[in-house]
């Protein structure tokens, strides 16, 4: 549950960065503050928020650092779509999941995809889960070819 919460906050942070043109740090700070509020819609316990702060930052900073490469990869697996034409929510979910699949080695690929689908169902449209599943399924088939070599388990770039 804590990793799911971290991913949800990371997606919301990435969304805030794009919508309001704020820095990664400011977006994460804002969402973490909101999450720690007992009456927030995020629905997190204050104790959980403190434990996931570093993970959220790792995710958001990682996506930000590799955004150009991630968007190029996604573009390759988007059939009939352009990355910049996707809904903002779907785009952030795909970016986060692509980052976890390609640039991290501490999450099993199928778990990362399942989490992305569930988050897409929660935050996106009725079709978001299927769409995200389709794109990430194509990326998964080519993962061995595109993943940087030399990562050891638990490591990320």
mmCIF file of C-alpha atoms in Angstrom:
data_model
loop_
_atom_site.group_PDB
_atom_site.id
_atom_site.type_symbol
_atom_site.label_atom_id
_atom_site.label_comp_id
_atom_site.label_asym_id
_atom_site.label_seq_id
_atom_site.Cartn_x
_atom_site.Cartn_y
_atom_site.Cartn_z
ATOM 1 C CA UNK A 1 0.000 0.000 0.000
ATOM 2 C CA UNK A 2 2.809 2.412 0.796
ATOM 3 C CA UNK A 3 4.374 1.973 -2.663
ATOM 4 C CA UNK A 4 0.965 2.544 -4.262
ATOM 5 C CA UNK A 5 0.529 5.706 -2.210
ATOM 6 C CA UNK A 6 4.019 6.853 -3.237
ATOM 7 C CA UNK A 7 3.186 6.240 -6.896
ATOM 8 C CA UNK A 8 -0.125 8.085 -6.610
ATOM 9 C CA UNK A 9 1.562 11.086 -5.023
ATOM 10 C CA UNK A 10 4.334 10.935 -7.634
ATOM 11 C CA UNK A 11 1.757 10.974 -10.466
ATOM 12 C CA UNK A 12 -0.022 13.901 -8.831
ATOM 13 C CA UNK A 13 3.302 15.719 -8.428
ATOM 14 C CA UNK A 14 4.196 15.183 -12.089
ATOM 15 C CA UNK A 15 0.743 16.440 -13.038
ATOM 16 C CA UNK A 16 1.202 19.552 -10.870
ATOM 17 C CA UNK A 17 4.582 20.214 -12.469
ATOM 18 C CA UNK A 18 3.046 20.173 -15.931
ATOM 19 C CA UNK A 19 -0.111 22.106 -15.074
ATOM 20 C CA UNK A 20 1.416 24.816 -12.923
ATOM 21 C CA UNK A 21 5.001 24.848 -14.205
ATOM 22 C CA UNK A 22 6.457 24.332 -10.731
ATOM 23 C CA UNK A 23 9.692 22.566 -9.855
ATOM 24 C CA UNK A 24 9.774 18.911 -8.878
ATOM 25 C CA UNK A 25 10.685 19.847 -5.326
ATOM 26 C CA UNK A 26 7.822 22.346 -4.997
ATOM 27 C CA UNK A 27 5.299 19.909 -6.460
ATOM 28 C CA UNK A 28 6.350 17.085 -4.137
ATOM 29 C CA UNK A 29 6.414 19.408 -1.113
ATOM 30 C CA UNK A 30 2.892 20.596 -1.886
ATOM 31 C CA UNK A 31 1.501 17.075 -2.344
ATOM 32 C CA UNK A 32 3.289 15.685 0.716
ATOM 33 C CA UNK A 33 1.895 18.548 2.812
ATOM 34 C CA UNK A 34 -1.584 17.838 1.494
ATOM 35 C CA UNK A 35 -1.197 14.094 2.086
ATOM 36 C CA UNK A 36 -0.226 14.657 5.705
ATOM 37 C CA UNK A 37 -3.441 16.604 6.319
ATOM 38 C CA UNK A 38 -5.900 14.197 7.967
ATOM 39 C CA UNK A 39 -8.810 15.609 5.958
ATOM 40 C CA UNK A 40 -7.095 15.420 2.588
ATOM 41 C CA UNK A 41 -8.559 13.489 -0.327
ATOM 42 C CA UNK A 42 -5.321 11.544 -0.634
ATOM 43 C CA UNK A 43 -6.350 9.478 2.349
ATOM 44 C CA UNK A 44 -2.938 8.801 3.849
ATOM 45 C CA UNK A 45 -2.000 8.357 7.470
ATOM 46 C CA UNK A 46 0.511 10.909 8.704
ATOM 47 C CA UNK A 47 2.882 8.083 9.690
ATOM 48 C CA UNK A 48 2.778 6.672 6.129
ATOM 49 C CA UNK A 49 3.505 10.048 4.556
ATOM 50 C CA UNK A 50 6.786 10.394 6.441
ATOM 51 C CA UNK A 51 7.891 6.920 5.380
ATOM 52 C CA UNK A 52 7.253 7.435 1.663
ATOM 53 C CA UNK A 53 8.671 10.940 1.212
ATOM 54 C CA UNK A 54 12.059 9.752 -0.050
ATOM 55 C CA UNK A 55 10.499 7.205 -2.423
ATOM 56 C CA UNK A 56 8.152 9.825 -3.900
ATOM 57 C CA UNK A 57 11.088 12.168 -4.475
ATOM 58 C CA UNK A 58 13.147 9.379 -6.078
ATOM 59 C CA UNK A 59 10.302 8.652 -8.487
ATOM 60 C CA UNK A 60 9.543 12.259 -9.405
ATOM 61 C CA UNK A 61 13.194 13.287 -9.766
ATOM 62 C CA UNK A 62 13.923 10.140 -11.791
ATOM 63 C CA UNK A 63 11.072 10.780 -14.210
ATOM 64 C CA UNK A 64 12.132 14.411 -14.508
ATOM 65 C CA UNK A 65 15.768 13.499 -15.160
ATOM 66 C CA UNK A 66 14.899 10.939 -17.855
ATOM 67 C CA UNK A 67 11.816 12.665 -19.301
ATOM 68 C CA UNK A 68 13.189 13.112 -22.831
ATOM 69 C CA UNK A 69 14.285 9.468 -23.102
ATOM 70 C CA UNK A 70 11.022 8.271 -21.542
ATOM 71 C CA UNK A 71 8.908 10.298 -23.965
ATOM 72 C CA UNK A 72 10.929 8.977 -26.912
ATOM 73 C CA UNK A 73 10.361 5.395 -25.745
ATOM 74 C CA UNK A 74 6.672 5.980 -25.162
ATOM 75 C CA UNK A 75 6.295 7.597 -28.576
ATOM 76 C CA UNK A 76 7.701 4.451 -30.145
ATOM 77 C CA UNK A 77 5.018 2.303 -28.456
ATOM 78 C CA UNK A 78 2.075 4.672 -28.939
ATOM 79 C CA UNK A 79 0.231 3.520 -32.024
ATOM 80 C CA UNK A 80 -1.577 6.421 -33.658
ATOM 81 C CA UNK A 81 -0.928 8.787 -30.746
ATOM 82 C CA UNK A 82 1.548 11.512 -29.873
ATOM 83 C CA UNK A 83 2.869 11.824 -26.307
ATOM 84 C CA UNK A 84 1.888 15.491 -26.145
ATOM 85 C CA UNK A 85 -1.688 14.668 -27.252
ATOM 86 C CA UNK A 86 -2.340 12.163 -24.448
ATOM 87 C CA UNK A 87 -4.437 13.195 -21.489
ATOM 88 C CA UNK A 88 -2.203 14.751 -18.851
ATOM 89 C CA UNK A 89 -3.098 12.030 -16.360
ATOM 90 C CA UNK A 90 -2.365 9.137 -18.733
ATOM 91 C CA UNK A 91 0.892 10.798 -19.791
ATOM 92 C CA UNK A 92 2.158 11.076 -16.198
ATOM 93 C CA UNK A 93 1.149 7.503 -15.365
ATOM 94 C CA UNK A 94 2.926 6.192 -18.465
ATOM 95 C CA UNK A 95 6.024 8.262 -17.717
ATOM 96 C CA UNK A 96 6.216 6.977 -14.150
ATOM 97 C CA UNK A 97 5.714 3.355 -15.130
ATOM 98 C CA UNK A 98 8.195 3.604 -18.006
ATOM 99 C CA UNK A 99 10.744 5.057 -15.578
ATOM 100 C CA UNK A 100 10.212 2.168 -13.162
ATOM 101 C CA UNK A 101 10.393 -0.432 -15.942
ATOM 102 C CA UNK A 102 13.440 0.904 -17.750
ATOM 103 C CA UNK A 103 15.532 2.879 -15.278
ATOM 104 C CA UNK A 104 14.958 1.005 -12.023
ATOM 105 C CA UNK A 105 15.556 -2.573 -11.075
ATOM 106 C CA UNK A 106 13.748 -2.774 -7.731
ATOM 107 C CA UNK A 107 10.217 -3.422 -9.018
ATOM 108 C CA UNK A 108 9.116 -6.501 -10.950
ATOM 109 C CA UNK A 109 7.905 -5.342 -14.384
ATOM 110 C CA UNK A 110 4.458 -6.917 -14.075
ATOM 111 C CA UNK A 111 3.968 -5.277 -10.675
ATOM 112 C CA UNK A 112 4.878 -1.867 -12.124
ATOM 113 C CA UNK A 113 2.393 -2.385 -14.963
ATOM 114 C CA UNK A 114 -0.390 -3.579 -12.661
ATOM 115 C CA UNK A 115 0.142 -0.572 -10.413
ATOM 116 C CA UNK A 116 0.020 1.763 -13.422
ATOM 117 C CA UNK A 117 -3.258 0.187 -14.582
ATOM 118 C CA UNK A 118 -4.846 0.564 -11.137
ATOM 119 C CA UNK A 119 -3.701 4.179 -10.843
ATOM 120 C CA UNK A 120 -5.019 4.871 -14.361
ATOM 121 C CA UNK A 121 -8.403 3.426 -13.399
ATOM 122 C CA UNK A 122 -8.436 5.606 -10.278
ATOM 123 C CA UNK A 123 -7.289 8.920 -11.784
ATOM 124 C CA UNK A 124 -8.030 8.557 -15.489
ATOM 125 C CA UNK A 125 -11.011 7.989 -17.730
ATOM 126 C CA UNK A 126 -13.010 4.813 -18.186
ATOM 127 C CA UNK A 127 -10.615 3.721 -20.959
ATOM 128 C CA UNK A 128 -7.354 4.761 -19.254
ATOM 129 C CA UNK A 129 -6.614 1.373 -17.677
ATOM 130 C CA UNK A 130 -6.905 -0.473 -20.988
ATOM 131 C CA UNK A 131 -4.896 2.175 -22.816
ATOM 132 C CA UNK A 132 -2.069 2.165 -20.261
ATOM 133 C CA UNK A 133 -2.043 -1.636 -20.266
ATOM 134 C CA UNK A 134 -1.717 -1.724 -24.067
ATOM 135 C CA UNK A 135 1.158 0.740 -24.247
ATOM 136 C CA UNK A 136 3.086 -0.784 -21.344
ATOM 137 C CA UNK A 137 2.476 -4.310 -22.663
ATOM 138 C CA UNK A 138 4.252 -3.362 -25.898
ATOM 139 C CA UNK A 139 7.093 -1.773 -23.962
ATOM 140 C CA UNK A 140 7.406 -4.877 -21.760
ATOM 141 C CA UNK A 141 7.890 -7.098 -24.819
ATOM 142 C CA UNK A 142 10.968 -5.063 -25.796
ATOM 143 C CA UNK A 143 12.228 -4.396 -22.260
ATOM 144 C CA UNK A 144 15.348 -6.549 -22.540
ATOM 145 C CA UNK A 145 16.420 -4.590 -25.614
ATOM 146 C CA UNK A 146 15.837 -1.104 -24.200
ATOM 147 C CA UNK A 147 16.736 -1.470 -20.522
ATOM 148 C CA UNK A 148 20.213 -0.142 -19.684
ATOM 149 C CA UNK A 149 22.623 -3.001 -19.121
ATOM 150 C CA UNK A 150 24.540 -3.403 -15.903
ATOM 151 C CA UNK A 151 21.832 -2.550 -13.363
ATOM 152 C CA UNK A 152 21.977 -4.697 -10.281
ATOM 153 C CA UNK A 153 18.815 -5.478 -8.272
ATOM 154 C CA UNK A 154 17.681 -2.480 -6.251
ATOM 155 C CA UNK A 155 19.717 -0.057 -8.329
ATOM 156 C CA UNK A 156 18.466 2.791 -10.466
ATOM 157 C CA UNK A 157 20.036 5.280 -12.788
#
